[in-house]
Amino acid sequence: MVKMLRRGNSHMPDMEEYGASSSPGARPGLDARFFARSVHRVAPELIGAVLMIDGVGGVIVEVEAYDHEDPACHGFGGRTERNAAMFGPPGRAYVYRSYGIHWCLNVVCEPEGIASAVLIRAIEPTLGLEAMQARRGLSDPRLLCAGPGRLCQALGITRAHDHARLDTSPFALLPRAAEVPLAVGPRIGITKAADRPWRYGLARSRFLSKPFPR
């Protein structure tokens, strides 16, 4: 399923309202106000945004939404030491280890105390390509950040970044500049609520972790 998100559409807000400044000399970026909304509004709006850490990163091309009433959400069963960051404040990083191997980056959404977040599944690497290639030990740009574990390795994200603000160094999260064609489908690699269409991607991107169903 592919649809366009256009400015003026309810899915395409005025980004300056949410902390993204376009003033000369200002550092544009999305602040907590942008993320303190429904995870189901934030997730598709992150497609086309630029994610960086220490100047290394690229364009977000794939995400998944997880809300507090979702049995696949880490916060569904309540707060623990592992998932504490997911409960807020909004605009923070929630970093966890998947299967004891890979780090995964999530962006915390909704008001503090509500466990909702967007999993960043893939980016198109555009900044600091050599650094990402060195960390990943490969050269093909399409494989550097195609998957949540891969992108965390490429960007050097670890548990040390859990709770970090995404509008403050070393992170930067910049809004997309124009409309994007959006692909929508079921989430990947989960067994609970697997049929919910809460995976969003940049349609026809070559940098997705997995193609969307046609």
PDB file of C-alpha atoms in Angstrom:
ATOM      1  CA  MET A   1       0.000   0.000   0.000  1.00  0.00           C
ATOM      2  CA  VAL A   2       1.479   3.348  -1.052  1.00  0.00           C
ATOM      3  CA  LYS A   3       0.152   6.818  -0.341  1.00  0.00           C
ATOM      4  CA  MET A   4       1.507  10.352  -0.400  1.00  0.00           C
ATOM      5  CA  LEU A   5       1.900  12.557   2.649  1.00  0.00           C
ATOM      6  CA  ARG A   6       1.433  16.158   1.627  1.00  0.00           C
ATOM      7  CA  ARG A   7       1.818  19.432   3.470  1.00  0.00           C
ATOM      8  CA  GLY A   8      -1.640  20.454   4.520  1.00  0.00           C
ATOM      9  CA  ASN A   9      -2.574  16.819   5.132  1.00  0.00           C
ATOM     10  CA  SER A  10      -3.184  15.956   8.791  1.00  0.00           C
ATOM     11  CA  HIS A  11      -0.088  13.756   8.598  1.00  0.00           C
ATOM     12  CA  MET A  12       2.126  16.620   7.414  1.00  0.00           C
ATOM     13  CA  PRO A  13       2.213  19.280  10.176  1.00  0.00           C
ATOM     14  CA  ASP A  14       3.877  22.665  10.209  1.00  0.00           C
ATOM     15  CA  MET A  15       7.204  21.473  11.596  1.00  0.00           C
ATOM     16  CA  GLU A  16       8.083  24.870  13.112  1.00  0.00           C
ATOM     17  CA  GLU A  17       5.138  24.325  15.474  1.00  0.00           C
ATOM     18  CA  TYR A  18       7.001  21.322  16.867  1.00  0.00           C
ATOM     19  CA  GLY A  19      10.410  22.912  17.307  1.00  0.00           C
ATOM     20  CA  ALA A  20      11.859  22.664  13.804  1.00  0.00           C
ATOM     21  CA  SER A  21      13.340  26.045  12.995  1.00  0.00           C
ATOM     22  CA  SER A  22      14.320  27.256   9.551  1.00  0.00           C
ATOM     23  CA  SER A  23      15.739  30.577  10.746  1.00  0.00           C
ATOM     24  CA  PRO A  24      19.217  31.513   9.448  1.00  0.00           C
ATOM     25  CA  GLY A  25      21.903  30.321  11.815  1.00  0.00           C
ATOM     26  CA  ALA A  26      19.488  28.185  13.833  1.00  0.00           C
ATOM     27  CA  ARG A  27      19.985  24.463  14.192  1.00  0.00           C
ATOM     28  CA  PRO A  28      16.829  22.873  12.775  1.00  0.00           C
ATOM     29  CA  GLY A  29      15.513  19.914  14.661  1.00  0.00           C
ATOM     30  CA  LEU A  30      12.483  18.240  16.172  1.00  0.00           C
ATOM     31  CA  ASP A  31      11.941  18.710  19.893  1.00  0.00           C
ATOM     32  CA  ALA A  32       9.793  17.033  22.547  1.00  0.00           C
ATOM     33  CA  ARG A  33       6.623  18.777  21.359  1.00  0.00           C
ATOM     34  CA  PHE A  34       6.763  16.855  18.088  1.00  0.00           C
ATOM     35  CA  PHE A  35       7.028  13.534  19.912  1.00  0.00           C
ATOM     36  CA  ALA A  36       4.459  14.262  22.651  1.00  0.00           C
ATOM     37  CA  ARG A  37       1.672  13.154  20.302  1.00  0.00           C
ATOM     38  CA  SER A  38       0.163   9.838  19.292  1.00  0.00           C
ATOM     39  CA  VAL A  39       2.826   7.391  18.165  1.00  0.00           C
ATOM     40  CA  HIS A  40       0.577   6.680  15.177  1.00  0.00           C
ATOM     41  CA  ARG A  41       0.931  10.270  13.999  1.00  0.00           C
ATOM     42  CA  VAL A  42       4.630  10.569  14.738  1.00  0.00           C
ATOM     43  CA  ALA A  43       5.723   7.316  13.060  1.00  0.00           C
ATOM     44  CA  PRO A  44       4.720   8.132   9.453  1.00  0.00           C
ATOM     45  CA  GLU A  45       5.962  11.700   9.848  1.00  0.00           C
ATOM     46  CA  LEU A  46       9.474  10.414  10.602  1.00  0.00           C
ATOM     47  CA  ILE A  47       9.804   8.910   7.124  1.00  0.00           C
ATOM     48  CA  GLY A  48      12.081  11.281   5.222  1.00  0.00           C
ATOM     49  CA  ALA A  49      13.482  12.888   8.378  1.00  0.00           C
ATOM     50  CA  VAL A  50      17.261  12.931   8.866  1.00  0.00           C
ATOM     51  CA  LEU A  51      18.796  11.121  11.848  1.00  0.00           C
ATOM     52  CA  MET A  52      22.397  11.777  12.869  1.00  0.00           C
ATOM     53  CA  ILE A  53      24.690  10.983  15.752  1.00  0.00           C
ATOM     54  CA  ASP A  54      27.994  12.862  15.850  1.00  0.00           C
ATOM     55  CA  GLY A  55      27.277  13.947  12.272  1.00  0.00           C
ATOM     56  CA  VAL A  56      26.931  10.393  10.958  1.00  0.00           C
ATOM     57  CA  GLY A  57      23.572   9.203   9.651  1.00  0.00           C
ATOM     58  CA  GLY A  58      21.029   9.612   6.901  1.00  0.00           C
ATOM     59  CA  VAL A  59      17.391   9.659   5.860  1.00  0.00           C
ATOM     60  CA  ILE A  60      14.904   7.557   7.815  1.00  0.00           C
ATOM     61  CA  VAL A  61      13.222   5.174   5.356  1.00  0.00           C
ATOM     62  CA  GLU A  62      11.528   2.621   7.629  1.00  0.00           C
ATOM     63  CA  VAL A  63       9.936   2.662  11.087  1.00  0.00           C
ATOM     64  CA  GLU A  64       7.433   0.744  13.204  1.00  0.00           C
ATOM     65  CA  ALA A  65       4.962   2.106  15.773  1.00  0.00           C
ATOM     66  CA  TYR A  66       4.361   0.492  19.176  1.00  0.00           C
ATOM     67  CA  ASP A  67       1.730   1.927  21.527  1.00  0.00           C
ATOM     68  CA  HIS A  68       0.985   1.290  25.191  1.00  0.00           C
ATOM     69  CA  GLU A  69      -2.066  -0.883  24.437  1.00  0.00           C
ATOM     70  CA  ASP A  70      -0.109  -3.046  21.991  1.00  0.00           C
ATOM     71  CA  PRO A  71       0.804  -6.538  23.283  1.00  0.00           C
ATOM     72  CA  ALA A  72       3.966  -6.375  21.147  1.00  0.00           C
ATOM     73  CA  CYS A  73       5.089  -3.207  22.961  1.00  0.00           C
ATOM     74  CA  HIS A  74       7.871  -3.622  25.531  1.00  0.00           C
ATOM     75  CA  GLY A  75       5.949  -1.432  27.965  1.00  0.00           C
ATOM     76  CA  PHE A  76       2.703  -3.391  27.717  1.00  0.00           C
ATOM     77  CA  GLY A  77       3.402  -5.349  30.903  1.00  0.00           C
ATOM     78  CA  GLY A  78       4.571  -2.363  32.923  1.00  0.00           C
ATOM     79  CA  ARG A  79       7.785  -0.535  33.738  1.00  0.00           C
ATOM     80  CA  THR A  80      11.037  -2.428  34.295  1.00  0.00           C
ATOM     81  CA  GLU A  81      14.667  -1.391  34.518  1.00  0.00           C
ATOM     82  CA  ARG A  82      15.139  -2.464  30.892  1.00  0.00           C
ATOM     83  CA  ASN A  83      12.230  -0.519  29.407  1.00  0.00           C
ATOM     84  CA  ALA A  84      12.178   2.512  31.742  1.00  0.00           C
ATOM     85  CA  ALA A  85      13.190   4.950  28.995  1.00  0.00           C
ATOM     86  CA  MET A  86      10.101   4.001  27.006  1.00  0.00           C
ATOM     87  CA  PHE A  87       7.910   5.698  29.613  1.00  0.00           C
ATOM     88  CA  GLY A  88       9.330   9.102  28.752  1.00  0.00           C
ATOM     89  CA  PRO A  89       9.796  11.961  28.601  1.00  0.00           C
ATOM     90  CA  PRO A  90       8.971  12.127  24.878  1.00  0.00           C
ATOM     91  CA  GLY A  91      11.755  12.844  22.431  1.00  0.00           C
ATOM     92  CA  ARG A  92      14.210  10.549  24.209  1.00  0.00           C
ATOM     93  CA  ALA A  93      16.007   7.450  22.946  1.00  0.00           C
ATOM     94  CA  TYR A  94      14.955   4.016  24.131  1.00  0.00           C
ATOM     95  CA  VAL A  95      17.769   1.582  23.302  1.00  0.00           C
ATOM     96  CA  TYR A  96      17.507  -2.137  23.978  1.00  0.00           C
ATOM     97  CA  ARG A  97      19.396  -5.253  22.943  1.00  0.00           C
ATOM     98  CA  SER A  98      17.541  -7.669  20.663  1.00  0.00           C
ATOM     99  CA  TYR A  99      18.130 -11.402  21.163  1.00  0.00           C
ATOM    100  CA  GLY A 100      21.154 -10.494  23.269  1.00  0.00           C
ATOM    101  CA  ILE A 101      23.046  -9.438  20.140  1.00  0.00           C
ATOM    102  CA  HIS A 102      21.907  -6.251  18.393  1.00  0.00           C
ATOM    103  CA  TRP A 103      21.100  -2.804  19.756  1.00  0.00           C
ATOM    104  CA  CYS A 104      17.847  -1.224  18.554  1.00  0.00           C
ATOM    105  CA  LEU A 105      16.942   2.487  18.626  1.00  0.00           C
ATOM    106  CA  ASN A 106      13.445   3.702  19.437  1.00  0.00           C
ATOM    107  CA  VAL A 107      12.112   7.240  19.710  1.00  0.00           C
ATOM    108  CA  VAL A 108       9.841   7.734  22.741  1.00  0.00           C
ATOM    109  CA  CYS A 109       6.439   9.292  21.986  1.00  0.00           C
ATOM    110  CA  GLU A 110       3.309  10.539  23.779  1.00  0.00           C
ATOM    111  CA  PRO A 111       3.144  12.240  27.202  1.00  0.00           C
ATOM    112  CA  GLU A 112       5.458  11.032  29.952  1.00  0.00           C
ATOM    113  CA  GLY A 113       4.264   7.867  31.660  1.00  0.00           C
ATOM    114  CA  ILE A 114       2.727   6.331  28.522  1.00  0.00           C
ATOM    115  CA  ALA A 115       4.937   3.617  27.056  1.00  0.00           C
ATOM    116  CA  SER A 116       4.839   4.283  23.304  1.00  0.00           C
ATOM    117  CA  ALA A 117       7.726   4.488  20.862  1.00  0.00           C
ATOM    118  CA  VAL A 118       8.782   4.337  17.225  1.00  0.00           C
ATOM    119  CA  LEU A 119      11.384   1.737  16.290  1.00  0.00           C
ATOM    120  CA  ILE A 120      13.818   3.080  13.687  1.00  0.00           C
ATOM    121  CA  ARG A 121      14.215   0.135  11.309  1.00  0.00           C
ATOM    122  CA  ALA A 122      16.291   1.553   8.457  1.00  0.00           C
ATOM    123  CA  ILE A 123      17.937   4.673   7.111  1.00  0.00           C
ATOM    124  CA  GLU A 124      19.469   5.585   3.780  1.00  0.00           C
ATOM    125  CA  PRO A 125      23.082   6.406   4.720  1.00  0.00           C
ATOM    126  CA  THR A 126      24.088   9.827   3.421  1.00  0.00           C
ATOM    127  CA  LEU A 127      26.443  11.345   6.027  1.00  0.00           C
ATOM    128  CA  GLY A 128      29.693   9.846   7.288  1.00  0.00           C
ATOM    129  CA  LEU A 129      29.621   6.909   4.889  1.00  0.00           C
ATOM    130  CA  GLU A 130      33.234   5.914   5.560  1.00  0.00           C
ATOM    131  CA  ALA A 131      32.657   5.780   9.320  1.00  0.00           C
ATOM    132  CA  MET A 132      29.617   3.560   8.830  1.00  0.00           C
ATOM    133  CA  GLN A 133      31.481   1.268   6.445  1.00  0.00           C
ATOM    134  CA  ALA A 134      34.312   0.879   8.948  1.00  0.00           C
ATOM    135  CA  ARG A 135      31.944   0.032  11.799  1.00  0.00           C
ATOM    136  CA  ARG A 136      29.990  -2.463   9.709  1.00  0.00           C
ATOM    137  CA  GLY A 137      32.999  -3.971   7.922  1.00  0.00           C
ATOM    138  CA  LEU A 138      31.370  -3.756   4.500  1.00  0.00           C
ATOM    139  CA  SER A 139      31.066  -1.260   1.672  1.00  0.00           C
ATOM    140  CA  ASP A 140      27.610  -1.723   0.093  1.00  0.00           C
ATOM    141  CA  PRO A 141      25.564   1.330   1.195  1.00  0.00           C
ATOM    142  CA  ARG A 142      22.324  -0.637   0.850  1.00  0.00           C
ATOM    143  CA  LEU A 143      23.384  -3.033   3.610  1.00  0.00           C
ATOM    144  CA  LEU A 144      24.864  -0.547   6.064  1.00  0.00           C
ATOM    145  CA  CYS A 145      21.652   0.489   7.838  1.00  0.00           C
ATOM    146  CA  ALA A 146      18.959  -1.859   6.465  1.00  0.00           C
ATOM    147  CA  GLY A 147      17.641  -3.177   9.771  1.00  0.00           C
ATOM    148  CA  PRO A 148      17.538  -1.849  13.342  1.00  0.00           C
ATOM    149  CA  GLY A 149      20.629  -3.755  14.487  1.00  0.00           C
ATOM    150  CA  ARG A 150      22.621  -2.808  11.427  1.00  0.00           C
ATOM    151  CA  LEU A 151      21.837   0.885  11.707  1.00  0.00           C
ATOM    152  CA  CYS A 152      22.773   0.979  15.390  1.00  0.00           C
ATOM    153  CA  GLN A 153      26.102  -0.664  14.612  1.00  0.00           C
ATOM    154  CA  ALA A 154      26.698   1.752  11.719  1.00  0.00           C
ATOM    155  CA  LEU A 155      25.867   4.798  13.853  1.00  0.00           C
ATOM    156  CA  GLY A 156      27.687   3.563  16.947  1.00  0.00           C
ATOM    157  CA  ILE A 157      24.515   3.461  19.068  1.00  0.00           C
ATOM    158  CA  THR A 158      24.653   1.395  22.274  1.00  0.00           C
ATOM    159  CA  ARG A 159      22.892   1.135  25.616  1.00  0.00           C
ATOM    160  CA  ALA A 160      24.911   4.179  26.667  1.00  0.00           C
ATOM    161  CA  HIS A 161      22.512   6.241  24.524  1.00  0.00           C
ATOM    162  CA  ASP A 162      19.399   4.993  26.347  1.00  0.00           C
ATOM    163  CA  HIS A 163      17.380   7.960  27.744  1.00  0.00           C
ATOM    164  CA  ALA A 164      19.375  10.437  25.590  1.00  0.00           C
ATOM    165  CA  ARG A 165      17.580  13.495  24.218  1.00  0.00           C
ATOM    166  CA  LEU A 166      17.305  13.396  20.442  1.00  0.00           C
ATOM    167  CA  ASP A 167      17.369  17.186  20.108  1.00  0.00           C
ATOM    168  CA  THR A 168      20.737  17.494  21.845  1.00  0.00           C
ATOM    169  CA  SER A 169      24.276  16.497  20.824  1.00  0.00           C
ATOM    170  CA  PRO A 170      25.409  13.892  19.912  1.00  0.00           C
ATOM    171  CA  PHE A 171      21.983  13.304  18.310  1.00  0.00           C
ATOM    172  CA  ALA A 172      20.235  15.426  15.711  1.00  0.00           C
ATOM    173  CA  LEU A 173      16.852  14.688  14.174  1.00  0.00           C
ATOM    174  CA  LEU A 174      15.838  17.011  11.357  1.00  0.00           C
ATOM    175  CA  PRO A 175      12.370  17.155   9.758  1.00  0.00           C
ATOM    176  CA  ARG A 176      11.794  16.128   6.185  1.00  0.00           C
ATOM    177  CA  ALA A 177      11.653  18.986   3.724  1.00  0.00           C
ATOM    178  CA  ALA A 178       8.943  17.748   1.350  1.00  0.00           C
ATOM    179  CA  GLU A 179       6.166  15.249   0.760  1.00  0.00           C
ATOM    180  CA  VAL A 180       7.128  11.594   0.513  1.00  0.00           C
ATOM    181  CA  PRO A 181       5.505   8.471  -0.963  1.00  0.00           C
ATOM    182  CA  LEU A 182       4.673   6.276   2.010  1.00  0.00           C
ATOM    183  CA  ALA A 183       4.427   2.479   2.096  1.00  0.00           C
ATOM    184  CA  VAL A 184       2.355   0.887   4.872  1.00  0.00           C
ATOM    185  CA  GLY A 185       2.223  -2.716   6.035  1.00  0.00           C
ATOM    186  CA  PRO A 186       2.388  -5.176   8.948  1.00  0.00           C
ATOM    187  CA  ARG A 187       5.335  -5.128  11.326  1.00  0.00           C
ATOM    188  CA  ILE A 188       8.241  -7.567  11.055  1.00  0.00           C
ATOM    189  CA  GLY A 189       9.670 -10.197  13.385  1.00  0.00           C
ATOM    190  CA  ILE A 190       6.945 -10.210  16.033  1.00  0.00           C
ATOM    191  CA  THR A 191       4.365 -12.809  17.019  1.00  0.00           C
ATOM    192  CA  LYS A 192       1.867 -10.639  18.919  1.00  0.00           C
ATOM    193  CA  ALA A 193      -0.419  -8.253  17.020  1.00  0.00           C
ATOM    194  CA  ALA A 194       1.602  -9.082  13.916  1.00  0.00           C
ATOM    195  CA  ASP A 195      -1.217  -8.140  11.549  1.00  0.00           C
ATOM    196  CA  ARG A 196      -1.447  -4.494  12.595  1.00  0.00           C
ATOM    197  CA  PRO A 197      -0.334  -2.191   9.730  1.00  0.00           C
ATOM    198  CA  TRP A 198       2.003  -0.092  11.837  1.00  0.00           C
ATOM    199  CA  ARG A 199       5.139  -0.392   9.716  1.00  0.00           C
ATOM    200  CA  TYR A 200       5.873   2.633   7.538  1.00  0.00           C
ATOM    201  CA  GLY A 201       8.490   3.111   4.864  1.00  0.00           C
ATOM    202  CA  LEU A 202       9.661   5.281   2.024  1.00  0.00           C
ATOM    203  CA  ALA A 203       7.981   3.676  -0.974  1.00  0.00           C
ATOM    204  CA  ARG A 204      10.360   2.051  -3.464  1.00  0.00           C
ATOM    205  CA  SER A 205      13.420   2.783  -1.333  1.00  0.00           C
ATOM    206  CA  ARG A 206      16.398   0.495  -1.981  1.00  0.00           C
ATOM    207  CA  PHE A 207      17.453   0.819   1.665  1.00  0.00           C
ATOM    208  CA  LEU A 208      14.555  -0.937   3.419  1.00  0.00           C
ATOM    209  CA  SER A 209      15.219  -3.889   5.698  1.00  0.00           C
ATOM    210  CA  LYS A 210      12.553  -5.822   3.786  1.00  0.00           C
ATOM    211  CA  PRO A 211      10.267  -4.898   0.862  1.00  0.00           C
ATOM    212  CA  PHE A 212       6.654  -4.033   1.597  1.00  0.00           C
ATOM    213  CA  PRO A 213       3.908  -6.318   0.256  1.00  0.00           C
ATOM    214  CA  ARG A 214       2.549  -5.121  -3.063  1.00  0.00           C
TER     215      ARG A 214
END
